[in-house]
mmCIF file of C-alpha atoms in Angstrom:
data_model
loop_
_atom_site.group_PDB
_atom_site.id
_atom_site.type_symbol
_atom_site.label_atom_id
_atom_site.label_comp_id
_atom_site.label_asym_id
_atom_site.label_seq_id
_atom_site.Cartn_x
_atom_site.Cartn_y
_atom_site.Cartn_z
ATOM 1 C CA UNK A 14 0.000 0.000 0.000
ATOM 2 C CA UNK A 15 1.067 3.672 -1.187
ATOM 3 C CA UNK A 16 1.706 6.325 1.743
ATOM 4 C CA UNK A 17 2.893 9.733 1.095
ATOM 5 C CA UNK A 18 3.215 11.194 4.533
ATOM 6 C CA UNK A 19 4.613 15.003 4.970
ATOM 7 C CA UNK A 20 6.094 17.021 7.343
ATOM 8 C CA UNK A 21 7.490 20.676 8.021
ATOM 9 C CA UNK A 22 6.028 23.246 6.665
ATOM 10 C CA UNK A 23 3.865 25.998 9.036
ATOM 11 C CA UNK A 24 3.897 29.816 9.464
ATOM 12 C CA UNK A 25 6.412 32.305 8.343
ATOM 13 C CA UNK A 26 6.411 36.372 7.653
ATOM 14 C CA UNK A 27 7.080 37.385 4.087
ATOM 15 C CA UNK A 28 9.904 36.876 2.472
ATOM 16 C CA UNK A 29 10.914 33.782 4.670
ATOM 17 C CA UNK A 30 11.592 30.348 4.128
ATOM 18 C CA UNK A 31 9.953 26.905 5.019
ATOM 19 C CA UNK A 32 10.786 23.532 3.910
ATOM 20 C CA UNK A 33 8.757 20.763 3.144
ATOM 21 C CA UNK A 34 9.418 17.274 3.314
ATOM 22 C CA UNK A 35 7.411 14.251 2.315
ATOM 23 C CA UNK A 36 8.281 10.244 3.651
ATOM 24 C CA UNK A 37 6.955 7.869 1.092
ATOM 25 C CA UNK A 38 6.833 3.830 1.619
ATOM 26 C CA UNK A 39 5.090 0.780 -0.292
ATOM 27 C CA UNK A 40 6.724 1.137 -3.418
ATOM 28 C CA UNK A 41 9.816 2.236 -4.956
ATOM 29 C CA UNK A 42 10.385 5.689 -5.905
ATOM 30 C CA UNK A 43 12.654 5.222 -8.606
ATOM 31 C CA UNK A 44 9.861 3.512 -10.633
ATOM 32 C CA UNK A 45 7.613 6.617 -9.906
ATOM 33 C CA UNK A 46 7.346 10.741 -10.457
ATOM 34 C CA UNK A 47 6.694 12.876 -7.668
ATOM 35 C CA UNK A 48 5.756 16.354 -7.082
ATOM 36 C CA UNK A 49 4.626 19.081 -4.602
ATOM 37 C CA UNK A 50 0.712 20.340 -5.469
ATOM 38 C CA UNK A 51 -1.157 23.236 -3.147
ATOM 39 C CA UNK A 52 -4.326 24.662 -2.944
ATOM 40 C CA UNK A 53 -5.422 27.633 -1.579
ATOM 41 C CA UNK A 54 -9.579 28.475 0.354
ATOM 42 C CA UNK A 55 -11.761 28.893 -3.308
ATOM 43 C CA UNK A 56 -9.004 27.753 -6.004
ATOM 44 C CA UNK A 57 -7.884 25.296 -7.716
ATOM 45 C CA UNK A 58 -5.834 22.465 -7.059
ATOM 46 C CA UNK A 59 -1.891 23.637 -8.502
ATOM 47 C CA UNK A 60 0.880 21.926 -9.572
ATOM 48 C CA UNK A 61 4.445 23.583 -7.738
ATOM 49 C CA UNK A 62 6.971 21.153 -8.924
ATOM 50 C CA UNK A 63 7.660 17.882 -10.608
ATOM 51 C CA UNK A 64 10.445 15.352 -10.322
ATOM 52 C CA UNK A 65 11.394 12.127 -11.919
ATOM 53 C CA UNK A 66 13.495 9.397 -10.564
ATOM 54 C CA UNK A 67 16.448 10.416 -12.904
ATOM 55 C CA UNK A 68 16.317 13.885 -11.628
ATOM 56 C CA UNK A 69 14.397 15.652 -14.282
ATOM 57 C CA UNK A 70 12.262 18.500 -13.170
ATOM 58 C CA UNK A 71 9.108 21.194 -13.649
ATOM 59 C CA UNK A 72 8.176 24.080 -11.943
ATOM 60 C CA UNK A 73 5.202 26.300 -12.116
ATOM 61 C CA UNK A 74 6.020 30.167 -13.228
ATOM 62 C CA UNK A 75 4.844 31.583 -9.849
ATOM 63 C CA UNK A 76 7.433 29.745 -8.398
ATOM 64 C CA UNK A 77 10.706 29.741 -10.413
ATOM 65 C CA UNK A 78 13.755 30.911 -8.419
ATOM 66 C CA UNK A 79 12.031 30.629 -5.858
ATOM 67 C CA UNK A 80 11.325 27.037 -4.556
ATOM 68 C CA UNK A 81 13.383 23.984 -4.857
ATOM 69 C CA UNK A 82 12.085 20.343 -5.480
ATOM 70 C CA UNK A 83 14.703 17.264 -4.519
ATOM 71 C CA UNK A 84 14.222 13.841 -3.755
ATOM 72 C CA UNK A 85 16.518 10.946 -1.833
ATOM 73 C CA UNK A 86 15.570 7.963 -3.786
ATOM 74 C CA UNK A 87 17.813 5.910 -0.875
ATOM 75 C CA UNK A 88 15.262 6.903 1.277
ATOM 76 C CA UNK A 89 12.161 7.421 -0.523
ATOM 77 C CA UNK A 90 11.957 11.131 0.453
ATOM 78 C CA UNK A 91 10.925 14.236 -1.166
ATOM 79 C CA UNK A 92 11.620 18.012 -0.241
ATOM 80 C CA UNK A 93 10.385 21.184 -1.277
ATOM 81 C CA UNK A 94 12.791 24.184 -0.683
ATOM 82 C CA UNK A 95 10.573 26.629 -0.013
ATOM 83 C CA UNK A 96 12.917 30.793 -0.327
ATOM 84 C CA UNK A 97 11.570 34.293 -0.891
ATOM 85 C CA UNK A 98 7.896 33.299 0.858
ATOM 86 C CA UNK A 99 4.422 35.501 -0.505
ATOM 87 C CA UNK A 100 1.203 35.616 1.227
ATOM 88 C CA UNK A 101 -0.271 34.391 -2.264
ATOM 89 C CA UNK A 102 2.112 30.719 -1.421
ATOM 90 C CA UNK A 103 -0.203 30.174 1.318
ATOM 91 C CA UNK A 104 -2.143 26.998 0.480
ATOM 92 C CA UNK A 105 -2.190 22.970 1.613
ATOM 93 C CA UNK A 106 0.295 21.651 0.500
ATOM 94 C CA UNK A 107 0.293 18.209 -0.857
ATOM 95 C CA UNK A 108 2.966 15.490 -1.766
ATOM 96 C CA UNK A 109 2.011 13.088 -5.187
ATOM 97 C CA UNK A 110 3.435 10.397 -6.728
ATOM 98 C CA UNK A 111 2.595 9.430 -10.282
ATOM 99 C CA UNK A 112 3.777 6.452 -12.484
ATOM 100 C CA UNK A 113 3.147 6.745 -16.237
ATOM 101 C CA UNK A 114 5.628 8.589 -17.011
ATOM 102 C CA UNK A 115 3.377 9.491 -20.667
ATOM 103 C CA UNK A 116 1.544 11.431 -18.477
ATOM 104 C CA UNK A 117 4.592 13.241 -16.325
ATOM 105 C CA UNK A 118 3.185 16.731 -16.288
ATOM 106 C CA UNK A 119 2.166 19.667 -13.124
ATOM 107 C CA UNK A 120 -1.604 18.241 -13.976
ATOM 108 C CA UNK A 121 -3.248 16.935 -10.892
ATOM 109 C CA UNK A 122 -4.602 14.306 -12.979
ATOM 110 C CA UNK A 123 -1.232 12.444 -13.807
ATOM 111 C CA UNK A 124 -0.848 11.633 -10.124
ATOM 112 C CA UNK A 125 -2.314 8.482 -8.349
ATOM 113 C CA UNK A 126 -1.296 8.844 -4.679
ATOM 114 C CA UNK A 127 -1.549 11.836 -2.377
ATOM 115 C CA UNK A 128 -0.443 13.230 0.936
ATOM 116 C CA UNK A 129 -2.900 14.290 3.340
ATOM 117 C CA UNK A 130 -1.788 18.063 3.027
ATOM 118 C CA UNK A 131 -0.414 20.187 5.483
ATOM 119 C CA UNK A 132 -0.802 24.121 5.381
ATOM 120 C CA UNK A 133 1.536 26.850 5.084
ATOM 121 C CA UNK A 134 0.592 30.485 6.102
ATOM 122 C CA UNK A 135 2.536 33.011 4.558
ATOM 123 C CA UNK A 136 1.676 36.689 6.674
ATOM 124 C CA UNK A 137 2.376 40.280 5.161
#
């Protein structure tokens, strides 16, 4: 059985940082994609940031230069590098994995397993 479990995240002023982390188990992550997704109260669901096993990687405009996905395949882990915080990054956030890699894209629909989403408050 999939589990995507995160961790970290929380409150920070503008302009801070946070970082994310998600523990996966019951498979292997180097057969898989995984990526960070948030949504905010009334939008949405968004793709943030894409990785594949070999290291390949997509980010979403809002935040290039700004956040930073990485994985430990070792240890099934994923982080999200979170620098340069704005109010409009507060959302749940969620951890996905995905595994046909046809479909490897920031589209919520390419992704078959999910976190249960944590929340990170950005403040002005």
């Amino acid at each position: 059985q999939v589990r995507l479990v995160e961790s970290g995240g929380g409150s920070v002023q503008t302009g801070g940082s946070l970082r994310r982390s998600c523990a996966a188990s019951g498979f292997t992550s180097n057969m898989y994609y995984m990526a960070w997704f948030r949504q905010a109260p009334g939008k949405e669901r968004e793709g943030v940031a894409s990785i594949k096993a070999e290291g390949s990687t997509l980010s979403a405009t809002s935040v290039k230069g700004r956040f930073t996905i990485s994985q430990d395949n070792s240890k099934n882990t994923l982080d999200l590098q979170m620098n340069s915080l704005k109010p409009e990054d507060t959302a749940m956030y969620y951890c996905a994995a995905g595994s046909d890699l046809r479909w490897w894209s920031l589209l919520p629909t390419a992704y078959e397993y999910w976190g249960q989403g944590t929340q990170v408050t950005v403040s002005s």
